[in-house]
Amino acid sequence: EVCCTNKNDHQSPINSCTKKARHDPILKPLNIQYDSKTSKRIVNMGHCFNVEFDDTADISVLNDGPLTGKYRLRQFHFHWGSTDADGSEHVIDGKVYPAELHIVHWNFHRYPTFEEAAKHPDGLADIGVHLKIGEKKTVLQTIIDNLGQVKPKGKEHMLIKYKLSSLLPKDLNYWTYTGSLTTEPYFECVTWIVLQQAIPISSAQLTQFRGLLCKAENEKPVPILENHRRVQRLPDRVVRSSCT
Ligand SMILES: Nc1nnc(SCC(=O)Nc2ccc(S(N)(=O)=O)cc2)s1
Ligand SMILES: [Zn+2]
């Protein structure tokens, strides 16, 4: 179809109606290969914190699923709300989760830089994973223990040998649709892959996310209480499912 990018009609996040999501047999299982040796550092971006990876080689990559070609792991981050009642970006049948993990990959083989890839509809591939309040997730605690080192905006701290694969749920079935970055610059460059199984986080762990500051060290401390975008009310989008 004619893809007119200046209509801004592929904005994310969205509310997906699972009954309308069609199983597409062409969709493959996700092929996720993360190597803990590529984890580099945790950075307070001001509106969230990013855990960044070394994407200078095809070591941690995402293949298959709805994708054509190999996408390199770049960073992951979270979105959360001011209370546990809100916080996710993607909504499923009207259900909101307290937080959402975004694992950002980019089409290294097609575009010379991440910034260039962000200007094309097939430039990025994001895995979205909902978080639900439950028992404490140990591998999340490693991240949370490091948040103390990056409280002010702009601070960064080494994070070595982080096992991102252990953060993923067992069931990798997903919904997928074409969408956008959910923060500035909102480019419509993301193939969204939203997992159907949520992962647990304890309320105490989630509270620690809100302790991060959106101001730099020498400014008055202001906590990042919430950083999730509202669902985009747009013409119905085609959401496909990897399973029936
Ligand atoms: N000219 C440009 N400015 N910024 C970029 S891309 C920077 C970046 O990584 N942005 C980004 C924004 C939102 C998301 S998200 N929440 O996963 O949709 C992921 C990534 S290209
Ligand atoms: Zn995000």
Tab-separated table of C-alpha atoms and ligand atoms in Angstrom:
chain	number	residue	atom	x	y	z
A	1	GLU	CA	0.000	0.000	0.000
A	2	VAL	CA	1.160	3.565	-0.406
A	3	CYS	CA	2.974	4.249	2.848
A	4	CYS	CA	2.545	7.981	3.382
A	5	THR	CA	4.773	8.689	6.317
A	6	ASN	CA	3.793	12.308	6.845
A	7	LYS	CA	0.250	11.331	7.963
A	8	ASN	CA	1.585	10.211	11.336
A	9	ASP	CA	-0.929	7.373	11.392
A	10	HIS	CA	1.430	4.736	12.767
A	11	GLN	CA	1.986	6.180	16.218
A	12	SER	CA	2.606	4.012	19.297
A	13	PRO	CA	1.551	2.790	21.804
A	14	ILE	CA	-1.863	1.344	21.006
A	15	ASN	CA	-4.599	-0.621	22.720
A	16	SER	CA	-4.729	-4.067	21.073
A	17	CYS	CA	-7.974	-6.035	20.994
A	18	THR	CA	-6.702	-9.631	21.164
A	19	LYS	CA	-9.869	-11.003	19.584
A	20	LYS	CA	-9.205	-8.910	16.474
A	21	ALA	CA	-5.519	-9.867	16.331
A	22	ARG	CA	-5.270	-12.361	13.471
A	23	HIS	CA	-2.947	-15.370	13.679
A	24	ASP	CA	-0.608	-15.073	10.685
A	25	PRO	CA	1.012	-18.451	9.843
A	26	ILE	CA	3.848	-16.661	8.030
A	27	LEU	CA	5.083	-15.284	11.384
A	28	LYS	CA	8.092	-17.234	12.688
A	29	PRO	CA	9.087	-17.829	16.317
A	30	LEU	CA	11.391	-15.116	17.670
A	31	ASN	CA	15.062	-16.027	17.407
A	32	ILE	CA	16.706	-14.152	20.283
A	33	GLN	CA	20.438	-14.450	20.926
A	34	TYR	CA	21.705	-12.213	23.731
A	35	ASP	CA	25.288	-12.529	24.987
A	36	SER	CA	25.874	-11.005	28.440
A	37	LYS	CA	29.362	-9.899	27.385
A	38	THR	CA	27.822	-7.119	25.221
A	39	SER	CA	26.250	-5.290	28.169
A	40	LYS	CA	28.037	-1.982	28.738
A	41	ARG	CA	26.383	0.553	31.044
A	42	ILE	CA	23.263	1.978	32.623
A	43	VAL	CA	22.508	5.649	31.816
A	44	ASN	CA	19.956	8.057	33.326
A	45	MET	CA	18.432	9.705	30.239
A	46	GLY	CA	16.305	12.116	32.278
A	47	HIS	CA	12.945	10.638	31.295
A	48	CYS	CA	14.028	7.002	31.892
A	49	PHE	CA	17.211	4.940	32.269
A	50	ASN	CA	18.750	2.959	29.391
A	51	VAL	CA	20.822	-0.178	29.758
A	52	GLU	CA	23.119	0.041	26.736
A	53	PHE	CA	24.836	-2.756	24.841
A	54	ASP	CA	27.800	-2.954	22.491
A	55	ASP	CA	26.227	-3.117	19.014
A	56	THR	CA	29.471	-3.010	17.011
A	57	ALA	CA	29.242	-6.730	16.108
A	58	ASP	CA	26.576	-9.346	15.442
A	59	ILE	CA	26.776	-10.810	18.947
A	60	SER	CA	23.459	-9.941	20.599
A	61	VAL	CA	20.854	-10.112	17.847
A	62	LEU	CA	17.154	-10.612	17.132
A	63	ASN	CA	16.108	-12.577	14.043
A	64	ASP	CA	12.954	-14.065	12.505
A	65	GLY	CA	9.581	-13.372	14.135
A	66	PRO	CA	7.941	-10.790	11.832
A	67	LEU	CA	11.341	-9.481	10.763
A	68	THR	CA	13.380	-9.722	7.598
A	69	GLY	CA	17.081	-9.808	8.393
A	70	LYS	CA	19.079	-9.481	11.580
A	71	TYR	CA	18.590	-6.685	14.114
A	72	ARG	CA	21.246	-5.790	16.686
A	73	LEU	CA	20.499	-5.253	20.397
A	74	ARG	CA	21.123	-1.579	21.255
A	75	GLN	CA	19.516	-0.843	24.623
A	76	PHE	CA	16.606	-1.620	26.910
A	77	HIS	CA	14.592	0.636	29.191
A	78	PHE	CA	11.320	0.743	31.087
A	79	HIS	CA	8.178	2.867	31.278
A	80	TRP	CA	6.285	3.173	34.544
A	81	GLY	CA	3.528	5.144	36.274
A	82	SER	CA	3.260	7.223	39.452
A	83	THR	CA	1.374	4.308	41.090
A	84	ASP	CA	1.125	0.573	40.348
A	85	ALA	CA	-2.307	1.237	38.777
A	86	ASP	CA	-0.758	2.702	35.625
A	87	GLY	CA	2.526	2.633	33.752
A	88	SER	CA	2.512	0.415	30.674
A	89	GLU	CA	2.425	1.940	27.196
A	90	HIS	CA	0.806	-0.870	25.205
A	91	VAL	CA	-2.650	-1.784	26.532
A	92	ILE	CA	-4.180	-5.222	25.958
A	93	ASP	CA	-7.984	-5.422	25.757
A	94	GLY	CA	-8.122	-2.261	27.840
A	95	LYS	CA	-5.864	-3.749	30.536
A	96	VAL	CA	-3.048	-1.498	31.714
A	97	TYR	CA	0.040	-2.972	33.423
A	98	PRO	CA	2.165	-1.204	36.064
A	99	ALA	CA	5.234	-1.060	33.806
A	100	GLU	CA	6.640	-2.114	30.439
A	101	LEU	CA	10.105	-3.197	29.289
A	102	HIS	CA	11.277	-2.111	25.811
A	103	ILE	CA	14.214	-3.942	24.223
A	104	VAL	CA	15.440	-1.860	21.267
A	105	HIS	CA	17.146	-3.442	18.247
A	106	TRP	CA	18.116	-1.886	14.906
A	107	ASN	CA	18.612	-2.983	11.319
A	108	PHE	CA	22.392	-2.735	11.287
A	109	HIS	CA	22.800	-4.477	7.932
A	110	ARG	CA	20.430	-2.116	6.101
A	111	TYR	CA	21.358	1.271	7.626
A	112	PRO	CA	24.769	2.789	8.500
A	113	THR	CA	23.763	4.225	11.877
A	114	PHE	CA	21.001	3.856	14.489
A	115	GLU	CA	19.934	7.466	13.808
A	116	GLU	CA	19.612	6.681	10.080
A	117	ALA	CA	17.691	3.479	10.827
A	118	ALA	CA	15.281	5.540	12.965
A	119	LYS	CA	14.179	7.347	9.757
A	120	HIS	CA	12.862	4.156	8.092
A	121	PRO	CA	9.819	1.935	8.809
A	122	ASP	CA	12.046	-1.179	8.950
A	123	GLY	CA	14.802	0.533	10.887
A	124	LEU	CA	14.036	-0.611	14.449
A	125	ALA	CA	12.481	-3.648	16.141
A	126	ASP	CA	11.314	-3.288	19.735
A	127	ILE	CA	10.298	-6.167	21.990
A	128	GLY	CA	7.732	-4.953	24.529
A	129	VAL	CA	7.243	-6.976	27.720
A	130	HIS	CA	4.578	-6.092	30.290
A	131	LEU	CA	5.461	-6.166	33.989
A	132	LYS	CA	2.897	-7.320	36.546
A	133	ILE	CA	3.120	-6.998	40.323
A	134	GLY	CA	4.300	-10.319	41.737
A	135	GLU	CA	7.261	-11.909	43.398
A	136	LYS	CA	10.578	-10.093	43.206
A	137	LYS	CA	12.529	-10.748	39.986
A	138	THR	CA	16.170	-11.332	40.982
A	139	VAL	CA	17.661	-10.386	37.610
A	140	LEU	CA	15.743	-7.080	37.865
A	141	GLN	CA	17.298	-6.506	41.294
A	142	THR	CA	20.735	-6.307	39.642
A	143	ILE	CA	19.477	-3.328	37.634
A	144	ILE	CA	17.761	-1.751	40.631
A	145	ASP	CA	20.884	-2.105	42.786
A	146	ASN	CA	22.675	0.022	40.179
A	147	LEU	CA	20.034	2.755	40.028
A	148	GLY	CA	21.581	4.357	43.092
A	149	GLN	CA	24.664	5.112	40.971
A	150	VAL	CA	22.683	6.918	38.251
A	151	LYS	CA	20.131	8.933	40.263
A	152	PRO	CA	20.754	12.343	38.613
A	153	LYS	CA	20.093	12.840	34.888
A	154	GLY	CA	23.180	12.242	32.776
A	155	LYS	CA	24.909	9.900	35.220
A	156	GLU	CA	26.101	6.537	33.901
A	157	HIS	CA	27.549	3.425	35.521
A	158	MET	CA	29.257	0.295	34.210
A	159	LEU	CA	27.058	-2.792	33.951
A	160	ILE	CA	29.016	-5.869	32.995
A	161	LYS	CA	27.776	-9.336	32.025
A	162	TYR	CA	24.081	-8.534	32.358
A	163	LYS	CA	22.002	-11.603	31.410
A	164	LEU	CA	19.104	-9.916	29.561
A	165	SER	CA	17.841	-13.308	28.336
A	166	SER	CA	16.906	-14.239	31.926
A	167	LEU	CA	14.552	-11.243	32.046
A	168	LEU	CA	12.382	-12.701	29.262
A	169	PRO	CA	9.351	-14.900	29.939
A	170	LYS	CA	9.415	-18.551	28.848
A	171	ASP	CA	6.543	-18.088	26.401
A	172	LEU	CA	7.751	-15.935	23.490
A	173	ASN	CA	4.433	-15.755	21.650
A	174	TYR	CA	3.773	-12.188	20.528
A	175	TRP	CA	1.548	-9.640	18.838
A	176	THR	CA	3.146	-7.476	16.163
A	177	TYR	CA	2.262	-4.236	14.338
A	178	THR	CA	4.073	-1.338	12.638
A	179	GLY	CA	4.440	1.672	14.906
A	180	SER	CA	6.648	4.434	16.235
A	181	LEU	CA	9.011	5.554	18.954
A	182	THR	CA	6.860	6.377	21.991
A	183	THR	CA	8.969	9.410	22.937
A	184	GLU	CA	10.493	12.308	20.990
A	185	PRO	CA	11.165	12.227	18.023
A	186	TYR	CA	8.191	9.775	17.606
A	187	PHE	CA	9.638	8.510	14.288
A	188	GLU	CA	7.502	5.784	12.635
A	189	CYS	CA	10.367	3.334	12.442
A	190	VAL	CA	9.483	0.508	14.815
A	191	THR	CA	8.258	-3.026	14.174
A	192	TRP	CA	6.629	-3.649	17.545
A	193	ILE	CA	6.775	-7.168	18.976
A	194	VAL	CA	4.692	-7.250	22.189
A	195	LEU	CA	5.053	-10.486	24.181
A	196	GLN	CA	1.842	-12.132	25.339
A	197	GLN	CA	3.286	-13.248	28.694
A	198	ALA	CA	4.095	-10.656	31.369
A	199	ILE	CA	7.063	-10.854	33.760
A	200	PRO	CA	6.779	-10.203	37.529
A	201	ILE	CA	8.231	-7.276	39.486
A	202	SER	CA	7.596	-6.544	43.157
A	203	SER	CA	5.930	-3.274	44.143
A	204	ALA	CA	9.020	-2.409	46.197
A	205	GLN	CA	11.243	-2.883	43.137
A	206	LEU	CA	8.964	-0.713	41.007
A	207	THR	CA	9.039	2.029	43.674
A	208	GLN	CA	12.811	2.256	43.165
A	209	PHE	CA	12.311	3.242	39.491
A	210	ARG	CA	10.436	6.341	40.714
A	211	GLY	CA	13.451	7.321	42.804
A	212	LEU	CA	15.398	8.284	39.674
A	213	LEU	CA	15.747	12.012	39.109
A	214	CYS	CA	14.957	13.889	35.887
A	215	LYS	CA	17.348	16.701	36.824
A	216	ALA	CA	21.154	16.797	36.758
A	217	GLU	CA	23.257	16.641	39.939
A	218	ASN	CA	23.551	20.398	40.528
A	219	GLU	CA	19.797	21.042	40.155
A	220	LYS	CA	16.856	20.688	42.554
A	221	PRO	CA	16.031	16.931	42.676
A	222	VAL	CA	12.777	16.046	40.830
A	223	PRO	CA	11.817	12.316	40.647
A	224	ILE	CA	10.785	10.583	37.416
A	225	LEU	CA	7.352	9.576	38.731
A	226	GLU	CA	5.974	8.447	35.373
A	227	ASN	CA	7.114	8.262	31.765
A	228	HIS	CA	4.501	6.382	29.732
A	229	ARG	CA	2.746	7.753	26.641
A	230	ARG	CA	-1.038	7.566	26.256
A	231	VAL	CA	-2.407	5.071	23.707
A	232	GLN	CA	-2.740	6.666	20.273
A	233	ARG	CA	-6.382	6.788	19.119
A	234	LEU	CA	-5.878	6.180	15.413
A	235	PRO	CA	-7.609	4.313	12.621
A	236	ASP	CA	-7.686	0.622	13.453
A	237	ARG	CA	-4.270	-0.939	13.056
A	238	VAL	CA	-3.602	-4.462	11.847
A	239	VAL	CA	-2.225	-6.429	14.812
A	240	ARG	CA	-1.053	-9.950	14.001
A	241	SER	CA	-0.518	-12.782	16.474
A	242	SER	CA	2.184	-15.452	16.356
A	243	CYS	CA	-0.285	-18.029	17.685
A	244	THR	CA	-3.934	-18.897	17.319
B	1	LIG	N1	17.450	12.219	15.351
B	1	LIG	C1	17.215	11.280	16.323
B	1	LIG	N2	16.998	11.504	17.627
B	1	LIG	N3	16.802	10.409	18.366
B	1	LIG	C2	16.868	9.313	17.648
B	1	LIG	S1	16.673	7.783	18.226
B	1	LIG	C3	17.116	7.888	19.962
B	1	LIG	C4	16.363	6.753	20.616
B	1	LIG	O1	16.901	5.711	20.849
B	1	LIG	N4	15.063	6.987	20.824
B	1	LIG	C5	14.098	6.087	21.265
B	1	LIG	C6	12.862	6.646	21.612
B	1	LIG	C7	11.811	5.808	22.025
B	1	LIG	C8	12.014	4.439	22.069
B	1	LIG	S2	10.668	3.417	22.526
B	1	LIG	N5	10.056	3.953	23.879
B	1	LIG	O2	11.201	2.087	22.696
B	1	LIG	O3	9.672	3.590	21.501
B	1	LIG	C9	13.239	3.877	21.722
B	1	LIG	C10	14.289	4.708	21.313
B	1	LIG	S3	17.146	9.611	16.021
B	2	ZN	ZN	10.187	2.691	25.416
